[in-house]
PDB file of C-alpha atoms in Angstrom:
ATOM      1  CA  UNK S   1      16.094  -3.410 -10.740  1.00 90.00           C
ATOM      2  CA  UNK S   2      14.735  -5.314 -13.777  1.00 89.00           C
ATOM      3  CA  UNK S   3      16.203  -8.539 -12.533  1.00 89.00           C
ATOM      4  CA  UNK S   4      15.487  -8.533  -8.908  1.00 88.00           C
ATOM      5  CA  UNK S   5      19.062  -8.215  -7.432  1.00 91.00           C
ATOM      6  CA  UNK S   6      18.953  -4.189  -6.338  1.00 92.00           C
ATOM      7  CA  UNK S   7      17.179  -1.569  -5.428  1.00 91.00           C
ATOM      8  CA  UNK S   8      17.629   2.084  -6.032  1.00 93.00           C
ATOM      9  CA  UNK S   9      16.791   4.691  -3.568  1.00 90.00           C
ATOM     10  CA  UNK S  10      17.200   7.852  -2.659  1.00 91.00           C
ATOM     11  CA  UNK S  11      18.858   9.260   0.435  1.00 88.00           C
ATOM     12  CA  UNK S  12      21.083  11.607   2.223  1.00 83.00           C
ATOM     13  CA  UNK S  13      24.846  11.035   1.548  1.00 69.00           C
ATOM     14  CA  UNK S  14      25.980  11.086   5.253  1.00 67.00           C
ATOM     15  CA  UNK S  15      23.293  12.094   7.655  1.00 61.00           C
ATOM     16  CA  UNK S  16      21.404  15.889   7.756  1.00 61.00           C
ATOM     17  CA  UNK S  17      22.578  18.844   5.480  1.00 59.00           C
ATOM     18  CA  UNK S  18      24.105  16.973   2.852  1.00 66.00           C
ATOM     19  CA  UNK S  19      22.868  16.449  -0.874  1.00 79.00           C
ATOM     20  CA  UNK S  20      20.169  13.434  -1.517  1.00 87.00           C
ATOM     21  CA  UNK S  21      21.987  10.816  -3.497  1.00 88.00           C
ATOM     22  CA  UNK S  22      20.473   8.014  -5.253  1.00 91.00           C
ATOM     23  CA  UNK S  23      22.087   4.226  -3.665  1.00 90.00           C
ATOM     24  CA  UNK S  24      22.098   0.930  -5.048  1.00 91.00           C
ATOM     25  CA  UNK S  25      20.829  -1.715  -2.470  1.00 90.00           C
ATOM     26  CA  UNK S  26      22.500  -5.323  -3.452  1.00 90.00           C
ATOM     27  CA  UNK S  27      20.294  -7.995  -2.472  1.00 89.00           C
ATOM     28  CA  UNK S  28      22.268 -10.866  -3.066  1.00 88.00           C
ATOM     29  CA  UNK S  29      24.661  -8.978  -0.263  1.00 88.00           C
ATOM     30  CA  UNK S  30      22.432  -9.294   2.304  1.00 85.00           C
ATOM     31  CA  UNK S  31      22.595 -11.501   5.486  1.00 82.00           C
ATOM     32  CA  UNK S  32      20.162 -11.633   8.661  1.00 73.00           C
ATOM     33  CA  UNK S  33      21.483  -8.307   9.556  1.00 74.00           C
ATOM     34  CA  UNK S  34      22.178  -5.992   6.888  1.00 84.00           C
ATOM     35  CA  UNK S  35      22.931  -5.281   3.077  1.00 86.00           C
ATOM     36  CA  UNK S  36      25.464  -3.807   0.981  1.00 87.00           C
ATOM     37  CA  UNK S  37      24.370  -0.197  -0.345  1.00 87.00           C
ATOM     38  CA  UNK S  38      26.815   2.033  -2.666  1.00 87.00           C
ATOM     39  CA  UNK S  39      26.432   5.561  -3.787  1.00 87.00           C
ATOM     40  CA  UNK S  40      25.940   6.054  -7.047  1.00 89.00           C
ATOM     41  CA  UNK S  41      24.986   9.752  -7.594  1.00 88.00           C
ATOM     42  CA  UNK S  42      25.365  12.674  -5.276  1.00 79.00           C
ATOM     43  CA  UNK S  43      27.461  15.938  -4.527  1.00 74.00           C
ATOM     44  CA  UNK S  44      28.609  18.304  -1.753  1.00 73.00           C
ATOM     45  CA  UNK S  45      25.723  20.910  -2.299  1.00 78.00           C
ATOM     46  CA  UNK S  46      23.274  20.413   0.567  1.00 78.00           C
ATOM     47  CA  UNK S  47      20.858  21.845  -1.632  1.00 81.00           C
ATOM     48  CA  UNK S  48      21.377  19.895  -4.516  1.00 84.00           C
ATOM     49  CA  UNK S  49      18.480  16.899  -4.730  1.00 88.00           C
ATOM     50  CA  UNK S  50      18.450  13.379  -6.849  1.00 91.00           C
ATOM     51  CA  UNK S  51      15.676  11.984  -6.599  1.00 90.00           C
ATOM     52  CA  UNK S  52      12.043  10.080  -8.133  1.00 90.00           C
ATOM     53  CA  UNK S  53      14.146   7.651 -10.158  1.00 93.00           C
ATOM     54  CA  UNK S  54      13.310   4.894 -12.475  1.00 95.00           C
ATOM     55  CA  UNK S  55      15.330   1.973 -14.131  1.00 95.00           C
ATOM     56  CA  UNK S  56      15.725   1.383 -17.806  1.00 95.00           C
ATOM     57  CA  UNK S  57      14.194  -1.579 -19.114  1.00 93.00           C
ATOM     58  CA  UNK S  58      17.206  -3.499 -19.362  1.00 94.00           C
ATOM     59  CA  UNK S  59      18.886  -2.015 -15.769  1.00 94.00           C
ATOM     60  CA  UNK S  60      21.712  -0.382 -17.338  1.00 94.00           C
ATOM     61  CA  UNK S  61      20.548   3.306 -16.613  1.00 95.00           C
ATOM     62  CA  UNK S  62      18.952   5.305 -14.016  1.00 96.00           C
ATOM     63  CA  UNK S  63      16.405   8.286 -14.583  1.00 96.00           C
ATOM     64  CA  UNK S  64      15.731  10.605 -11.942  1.00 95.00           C
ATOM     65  CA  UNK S  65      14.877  14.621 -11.818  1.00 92.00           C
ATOM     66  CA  UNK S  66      17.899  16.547 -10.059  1.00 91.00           C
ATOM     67  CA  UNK S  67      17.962  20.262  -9.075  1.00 88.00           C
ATOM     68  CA  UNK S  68      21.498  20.104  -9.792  1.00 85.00           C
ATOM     69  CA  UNK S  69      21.919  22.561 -12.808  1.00 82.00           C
ATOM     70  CA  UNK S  70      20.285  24.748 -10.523  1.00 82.00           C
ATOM     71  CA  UNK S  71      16.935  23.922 -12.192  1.00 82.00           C
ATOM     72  CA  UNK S  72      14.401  20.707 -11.666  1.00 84.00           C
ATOM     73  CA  UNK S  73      15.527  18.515 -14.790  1.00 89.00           C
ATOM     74  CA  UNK S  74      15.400  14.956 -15.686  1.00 94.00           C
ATOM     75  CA  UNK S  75      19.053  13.190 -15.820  1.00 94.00           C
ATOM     76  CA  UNK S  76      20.328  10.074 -16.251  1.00 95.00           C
ATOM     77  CA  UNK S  77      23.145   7.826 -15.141  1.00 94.00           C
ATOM     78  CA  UNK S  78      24.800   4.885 -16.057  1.00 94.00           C
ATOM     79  CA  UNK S  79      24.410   2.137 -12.875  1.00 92.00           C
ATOM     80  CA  UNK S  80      27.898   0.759 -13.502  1.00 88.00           C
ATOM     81  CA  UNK S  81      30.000   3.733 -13.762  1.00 87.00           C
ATOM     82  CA  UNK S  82      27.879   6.084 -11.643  1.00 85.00           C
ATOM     83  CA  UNK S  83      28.467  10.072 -10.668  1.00 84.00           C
ATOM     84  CA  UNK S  84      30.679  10.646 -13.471  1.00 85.00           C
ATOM     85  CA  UNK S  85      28.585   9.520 -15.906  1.00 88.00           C
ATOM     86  CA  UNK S  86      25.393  11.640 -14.954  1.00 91.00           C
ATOM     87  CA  UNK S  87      23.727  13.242 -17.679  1.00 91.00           C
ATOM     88  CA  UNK S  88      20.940  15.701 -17.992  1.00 90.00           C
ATOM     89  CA  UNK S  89      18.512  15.186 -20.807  1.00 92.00           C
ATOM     90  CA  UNK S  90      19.044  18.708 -23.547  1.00 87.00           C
ATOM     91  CA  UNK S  91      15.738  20.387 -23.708  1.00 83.00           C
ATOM     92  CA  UNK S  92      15.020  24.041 -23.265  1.00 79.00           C
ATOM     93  CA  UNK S  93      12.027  25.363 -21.061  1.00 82.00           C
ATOM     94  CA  UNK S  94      11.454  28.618 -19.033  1.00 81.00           C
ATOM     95  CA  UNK S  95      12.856  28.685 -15.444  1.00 78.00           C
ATOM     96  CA  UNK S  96       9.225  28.780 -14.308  1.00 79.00           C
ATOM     97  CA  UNK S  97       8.356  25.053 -16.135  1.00 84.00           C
ATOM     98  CA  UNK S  98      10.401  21.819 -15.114  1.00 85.00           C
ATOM     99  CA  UNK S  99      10.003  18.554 -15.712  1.00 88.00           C
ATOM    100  CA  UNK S 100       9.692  15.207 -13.185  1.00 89.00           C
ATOM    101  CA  UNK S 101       8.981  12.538 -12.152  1.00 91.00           C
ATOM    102  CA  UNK S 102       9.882  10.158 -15.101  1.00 95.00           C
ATOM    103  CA  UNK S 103       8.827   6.716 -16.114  1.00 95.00           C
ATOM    104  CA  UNK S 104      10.505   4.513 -18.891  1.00 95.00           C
ATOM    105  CA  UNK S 105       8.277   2.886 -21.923  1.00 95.00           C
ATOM    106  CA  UNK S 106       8.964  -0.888 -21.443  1.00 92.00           C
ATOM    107  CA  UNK S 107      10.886  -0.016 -25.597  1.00 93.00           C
ATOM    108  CA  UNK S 108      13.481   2.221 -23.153  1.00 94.00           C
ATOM    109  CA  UNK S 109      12.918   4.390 -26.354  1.00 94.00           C
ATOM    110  CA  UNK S 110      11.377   7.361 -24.456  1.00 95.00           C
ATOM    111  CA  UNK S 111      10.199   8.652 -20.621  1.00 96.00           C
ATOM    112  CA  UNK S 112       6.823   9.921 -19.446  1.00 95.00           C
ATOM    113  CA  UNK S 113       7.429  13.057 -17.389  1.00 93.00           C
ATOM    114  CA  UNK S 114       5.215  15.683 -15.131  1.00 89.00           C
ATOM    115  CA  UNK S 115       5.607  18.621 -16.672  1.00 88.00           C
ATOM    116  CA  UNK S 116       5.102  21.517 -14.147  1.00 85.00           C
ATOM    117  CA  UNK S 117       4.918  24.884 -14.161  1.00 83.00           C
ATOM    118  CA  UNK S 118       3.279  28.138 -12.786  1.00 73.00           C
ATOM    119  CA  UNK S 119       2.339  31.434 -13.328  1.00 67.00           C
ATOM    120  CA  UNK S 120       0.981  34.305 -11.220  1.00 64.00           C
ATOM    121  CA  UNK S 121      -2.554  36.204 -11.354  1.00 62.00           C
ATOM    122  CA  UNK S 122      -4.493  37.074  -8.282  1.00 56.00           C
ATOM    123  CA  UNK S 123      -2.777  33.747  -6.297  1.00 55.00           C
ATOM    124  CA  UNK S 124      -0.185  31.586  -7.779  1.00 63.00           C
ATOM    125  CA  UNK S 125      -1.824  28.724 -10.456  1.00 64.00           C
ATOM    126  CA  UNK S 126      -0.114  25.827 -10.745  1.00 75.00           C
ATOM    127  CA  UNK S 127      -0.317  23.422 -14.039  1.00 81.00           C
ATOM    128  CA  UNK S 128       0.638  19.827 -14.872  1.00 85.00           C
ATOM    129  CA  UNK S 129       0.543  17.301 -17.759  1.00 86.00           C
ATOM    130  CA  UNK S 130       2.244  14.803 -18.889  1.00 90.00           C
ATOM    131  CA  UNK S 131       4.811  15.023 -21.733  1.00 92.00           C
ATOM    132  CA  UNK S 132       6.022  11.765 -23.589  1.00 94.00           C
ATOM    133  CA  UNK S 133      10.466  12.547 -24.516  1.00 94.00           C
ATOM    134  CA  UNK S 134      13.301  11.152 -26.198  1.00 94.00           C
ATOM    135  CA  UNK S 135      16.675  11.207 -24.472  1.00 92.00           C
ATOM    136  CA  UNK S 136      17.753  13.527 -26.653  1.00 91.00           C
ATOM    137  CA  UNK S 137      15.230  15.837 -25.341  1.00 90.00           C
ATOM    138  CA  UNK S 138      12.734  16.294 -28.148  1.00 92.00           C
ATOM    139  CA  UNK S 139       9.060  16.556 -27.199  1.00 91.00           C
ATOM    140  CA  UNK S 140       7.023  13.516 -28.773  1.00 92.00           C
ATOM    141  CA  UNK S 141       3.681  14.109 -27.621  1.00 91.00           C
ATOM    142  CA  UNK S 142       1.677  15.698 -25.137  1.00 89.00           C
ATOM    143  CA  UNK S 143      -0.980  13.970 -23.525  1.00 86.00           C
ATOM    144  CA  UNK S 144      -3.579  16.989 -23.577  1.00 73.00           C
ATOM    145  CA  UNK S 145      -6.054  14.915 -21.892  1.00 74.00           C
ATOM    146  CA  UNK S 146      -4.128  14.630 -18.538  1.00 77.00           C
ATOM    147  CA  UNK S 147      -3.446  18.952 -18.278  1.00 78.00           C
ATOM    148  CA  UNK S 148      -5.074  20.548 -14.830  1.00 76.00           C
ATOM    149  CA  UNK S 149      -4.341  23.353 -12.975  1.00 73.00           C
ATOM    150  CA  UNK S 150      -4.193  23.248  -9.361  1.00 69.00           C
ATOM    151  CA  UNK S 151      -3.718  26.247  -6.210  1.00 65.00           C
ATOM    152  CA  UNK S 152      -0.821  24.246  -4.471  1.00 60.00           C
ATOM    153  CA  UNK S 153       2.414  22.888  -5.906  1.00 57.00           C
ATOM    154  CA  UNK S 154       2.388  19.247  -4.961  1.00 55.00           C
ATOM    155  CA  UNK S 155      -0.097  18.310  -7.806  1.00 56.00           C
ATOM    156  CA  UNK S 156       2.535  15.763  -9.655  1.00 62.00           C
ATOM    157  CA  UNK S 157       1.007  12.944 -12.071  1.00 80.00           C
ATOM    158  CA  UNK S 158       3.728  10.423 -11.499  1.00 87.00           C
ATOM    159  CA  UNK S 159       2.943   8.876 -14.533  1.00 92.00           C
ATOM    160  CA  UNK S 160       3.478   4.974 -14.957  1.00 92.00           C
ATOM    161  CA  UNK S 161       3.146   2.690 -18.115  1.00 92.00           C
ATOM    162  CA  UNK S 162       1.664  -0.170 -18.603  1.00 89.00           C
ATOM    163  CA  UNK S 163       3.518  -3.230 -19.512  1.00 86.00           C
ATOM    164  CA  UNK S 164       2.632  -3.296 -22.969  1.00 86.00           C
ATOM    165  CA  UNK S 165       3.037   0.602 -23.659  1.00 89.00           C
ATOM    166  CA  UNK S 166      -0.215   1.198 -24.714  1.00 89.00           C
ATOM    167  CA  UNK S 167      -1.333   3.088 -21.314  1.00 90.00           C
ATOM    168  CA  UNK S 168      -0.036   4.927 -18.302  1.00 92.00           C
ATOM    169  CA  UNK S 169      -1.461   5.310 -14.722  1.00 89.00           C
ATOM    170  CA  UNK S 170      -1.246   8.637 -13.155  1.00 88.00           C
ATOM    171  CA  UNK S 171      -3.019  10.852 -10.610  1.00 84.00           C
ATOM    172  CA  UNK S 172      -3.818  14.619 -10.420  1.00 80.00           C
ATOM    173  CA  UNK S 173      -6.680  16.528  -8.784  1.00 73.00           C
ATOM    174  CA  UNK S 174     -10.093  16.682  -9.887  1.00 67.00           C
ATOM    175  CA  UNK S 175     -12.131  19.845  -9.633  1.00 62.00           C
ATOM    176  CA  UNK S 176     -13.344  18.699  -6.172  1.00 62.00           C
ATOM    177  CA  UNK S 177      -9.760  18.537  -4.545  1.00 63.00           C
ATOM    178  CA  UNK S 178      -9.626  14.551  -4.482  1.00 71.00           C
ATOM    179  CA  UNK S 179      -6.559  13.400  -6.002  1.00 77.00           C
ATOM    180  CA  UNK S 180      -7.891  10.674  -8.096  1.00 82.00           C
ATOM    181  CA  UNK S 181      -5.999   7.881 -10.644  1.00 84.00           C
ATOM    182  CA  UNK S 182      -6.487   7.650 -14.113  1.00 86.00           C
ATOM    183  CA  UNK S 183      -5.706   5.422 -17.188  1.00 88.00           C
ATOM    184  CA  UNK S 184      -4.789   7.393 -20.197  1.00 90.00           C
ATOM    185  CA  UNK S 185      -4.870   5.272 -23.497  1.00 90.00           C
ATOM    186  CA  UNK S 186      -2.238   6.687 -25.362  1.00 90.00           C
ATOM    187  CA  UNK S 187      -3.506   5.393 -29.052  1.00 88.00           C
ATOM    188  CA  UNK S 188      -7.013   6.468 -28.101  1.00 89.00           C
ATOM    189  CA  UNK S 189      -6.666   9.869 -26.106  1.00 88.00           C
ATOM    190  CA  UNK S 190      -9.015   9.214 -23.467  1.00 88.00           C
ATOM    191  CA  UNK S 191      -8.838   8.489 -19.410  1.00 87.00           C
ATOM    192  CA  UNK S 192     -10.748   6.929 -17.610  1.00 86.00           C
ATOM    193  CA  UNK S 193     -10.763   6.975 -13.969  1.00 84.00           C
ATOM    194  CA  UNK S 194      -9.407   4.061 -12.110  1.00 79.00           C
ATOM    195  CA  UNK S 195      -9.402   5.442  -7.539  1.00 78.00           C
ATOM    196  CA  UNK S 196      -8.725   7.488  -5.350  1.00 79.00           C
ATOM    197  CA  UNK S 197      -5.214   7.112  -4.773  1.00 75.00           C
ATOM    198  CA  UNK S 198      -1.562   7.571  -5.152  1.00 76.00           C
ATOM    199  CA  UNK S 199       1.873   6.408  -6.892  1.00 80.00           C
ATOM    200  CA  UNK S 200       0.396   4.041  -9.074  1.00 83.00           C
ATOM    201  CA  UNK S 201       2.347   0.902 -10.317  1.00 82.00           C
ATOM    202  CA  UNK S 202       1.989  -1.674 -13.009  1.00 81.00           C
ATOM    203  CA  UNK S 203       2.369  -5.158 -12.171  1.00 72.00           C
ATOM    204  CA  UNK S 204       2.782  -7.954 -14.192  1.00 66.00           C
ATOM    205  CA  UNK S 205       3.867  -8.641 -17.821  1.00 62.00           C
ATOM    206  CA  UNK S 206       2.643  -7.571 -20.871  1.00 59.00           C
ATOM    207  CA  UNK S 207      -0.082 -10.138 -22.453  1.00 58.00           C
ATOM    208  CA  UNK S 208      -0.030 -11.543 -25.516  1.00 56.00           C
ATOM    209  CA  UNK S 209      -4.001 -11.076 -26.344  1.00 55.00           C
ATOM    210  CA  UNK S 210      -3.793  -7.159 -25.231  1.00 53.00           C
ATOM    211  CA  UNK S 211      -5.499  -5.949 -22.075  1.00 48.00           C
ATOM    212  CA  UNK S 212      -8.653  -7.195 -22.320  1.00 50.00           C
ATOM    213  CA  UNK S 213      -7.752 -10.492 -21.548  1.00 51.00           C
ATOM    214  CA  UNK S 214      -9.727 -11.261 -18.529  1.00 49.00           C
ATOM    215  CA  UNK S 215      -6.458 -12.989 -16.619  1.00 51.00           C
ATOM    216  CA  UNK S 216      -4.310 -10.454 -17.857  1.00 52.00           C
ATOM    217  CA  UNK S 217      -1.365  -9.360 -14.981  1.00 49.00           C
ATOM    218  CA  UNK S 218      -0.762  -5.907 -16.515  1.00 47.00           C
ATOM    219  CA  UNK S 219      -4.346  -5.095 -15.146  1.00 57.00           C
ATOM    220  CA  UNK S 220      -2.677  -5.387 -11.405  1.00 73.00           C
ATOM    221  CA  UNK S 221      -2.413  -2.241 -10.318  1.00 78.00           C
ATOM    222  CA  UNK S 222      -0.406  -0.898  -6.818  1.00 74.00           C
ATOM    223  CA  UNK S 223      -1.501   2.319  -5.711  1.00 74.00           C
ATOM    224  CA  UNK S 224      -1.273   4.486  -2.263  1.00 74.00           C
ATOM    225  CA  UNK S 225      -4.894   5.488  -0.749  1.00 69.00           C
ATOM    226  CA  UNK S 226      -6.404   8.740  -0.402  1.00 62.00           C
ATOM    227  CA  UNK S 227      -8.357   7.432   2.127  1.00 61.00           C
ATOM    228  CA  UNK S 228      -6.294   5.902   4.834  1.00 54.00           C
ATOM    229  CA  UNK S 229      -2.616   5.793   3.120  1.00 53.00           C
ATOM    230  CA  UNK S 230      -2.441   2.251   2.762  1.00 55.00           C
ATOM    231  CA  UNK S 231      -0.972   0.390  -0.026  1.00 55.00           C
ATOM    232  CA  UNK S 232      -4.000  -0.938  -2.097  1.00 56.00           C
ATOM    233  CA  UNK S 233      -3.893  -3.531  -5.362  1.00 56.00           C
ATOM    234  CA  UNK S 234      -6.196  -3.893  -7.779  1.00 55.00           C
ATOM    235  CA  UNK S 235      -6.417  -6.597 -10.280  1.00 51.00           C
ATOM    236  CA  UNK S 236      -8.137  -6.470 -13.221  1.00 43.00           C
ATOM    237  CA  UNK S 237     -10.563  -3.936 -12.916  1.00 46.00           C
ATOM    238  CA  UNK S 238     -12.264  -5.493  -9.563  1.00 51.00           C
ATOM    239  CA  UNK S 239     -12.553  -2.862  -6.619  1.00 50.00           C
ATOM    240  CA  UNK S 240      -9.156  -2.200  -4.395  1.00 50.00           C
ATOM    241  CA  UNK S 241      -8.185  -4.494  -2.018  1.00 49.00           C
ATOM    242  CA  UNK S 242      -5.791  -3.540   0.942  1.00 48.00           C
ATOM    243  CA  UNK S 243      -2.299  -4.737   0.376  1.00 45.00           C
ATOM    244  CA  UNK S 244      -1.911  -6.044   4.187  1.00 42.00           C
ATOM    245  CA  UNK S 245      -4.904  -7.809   4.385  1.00 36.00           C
ATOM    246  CA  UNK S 246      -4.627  -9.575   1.055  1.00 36.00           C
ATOM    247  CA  UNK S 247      -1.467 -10.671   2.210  1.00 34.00           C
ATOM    248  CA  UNK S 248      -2.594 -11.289   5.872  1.00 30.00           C
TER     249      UNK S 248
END
């Protein structure tokens, strides 16, 4: 959470064949042995699915993608009231396109999503981009730059801002098969490529000079290898560094 007392993950409600809920970890519960977790969201569909979820900027709301409708969609919930508060953003798409994966601007005004879908020629084509929308649904932009097809359907950008709003980190796969990290400047339009890697995220807070500051923290970046799957940070703009053996 935004102030450092939970953490929000996702998990089964009671063991195999039951829904994946999203639970609230309370830190300041824990002792040597254990800590307090609550449910917050879940149902009794096995099938059903909460999950990728993000907190609002100021912790009072949860955003995660749900196949609960019966359709991948983004929803939200409140984190004090919980299941009965769950609500699924309005917007209308095809039952072939769904949206994912969603990441809060540091305003709370709006969420970067995957937007996925797929279509079938000779083999099945799978597309992805990332879509900048309200909570009332609309559409506000669509970052053209980031759109790529791919043959398999685990191609999601899990998009990430920046601390200051004016970028977001996300991955897809370049023509070669790598799946690679970019940084898309949302003012400018363009990406440039950051590593090969994974589930990028932003560390640090937003600086008052703008990102080119050379000791700015928003240039901290935590990403997942391609190479050997291990956790990897890399601050401003110097090559990645292994998260264990920085911290070693």
């Amino acid at each position: 959470s935004p102030d450092g007392t939970k953490v929000a993950y996702s998990a089964s409600k009671d063991g195999e064949n039951t829904s994946d809920a999203i639970w609230i970890l309370h830190l300041n519960s824990c002792d040597q042995y254990d800590c307090l977790s609550t449910i917050l969201t879940g149902d009794d569909n096995p099938a059903t699915a909460d999950r990728h979820l993000a907190w609002s900027p100021d912790g009072s709301m949860i955003a995660f993608e749900s196949n609960r409708t019966g359709e991948w969609r983004i929803h939200t919930v409140d984190t004090t009231i919980g299941n009965a508060s769950v609500t699924a953003i309005p917007y209308n798409l095809p039952s072939s396109e769904s949206y994912g994966s969603p990441a809060w601007s540091p305003n709370g005004s709006e969420l970067a999503v995957d937007w996925s879908s797929y279509r079938i020629e000779q083999y099945t084509v799978y597309e992805s981009r990332i879509d900048l929308i309200s909570l009332d649904g609309s559409l506000n932009q669509t970052l053209a730059s980031t759109y790529f097809e791919t043959e398999t359907p685990n191609g999601g950008t899990y998009p990430e801002w920046s601390p200051d709003g004016s970028q977001i980190a996300y991955g897809k796969y370049t023509p070669f098969g790598v799946y690679t990290l970019f940084i898309h400047d949302i003012s400018a339009g363009t990406d440039t490529t950051f590593a090969s890697g994974s589930r990028p995220r932003w560390w640090g807070d937003p600086c008052p000079g703008g990102p080119q500051e050379s000791t700015c923290q928003q240039q901290t970046i935590y990403y997942v290898s391609c190479q050997n799957d291990d956790l990897f940070l890399r601050p401003n703009g110097e090559e990645g560094v292994s998260f264990r053996s920085s911290t070693s």
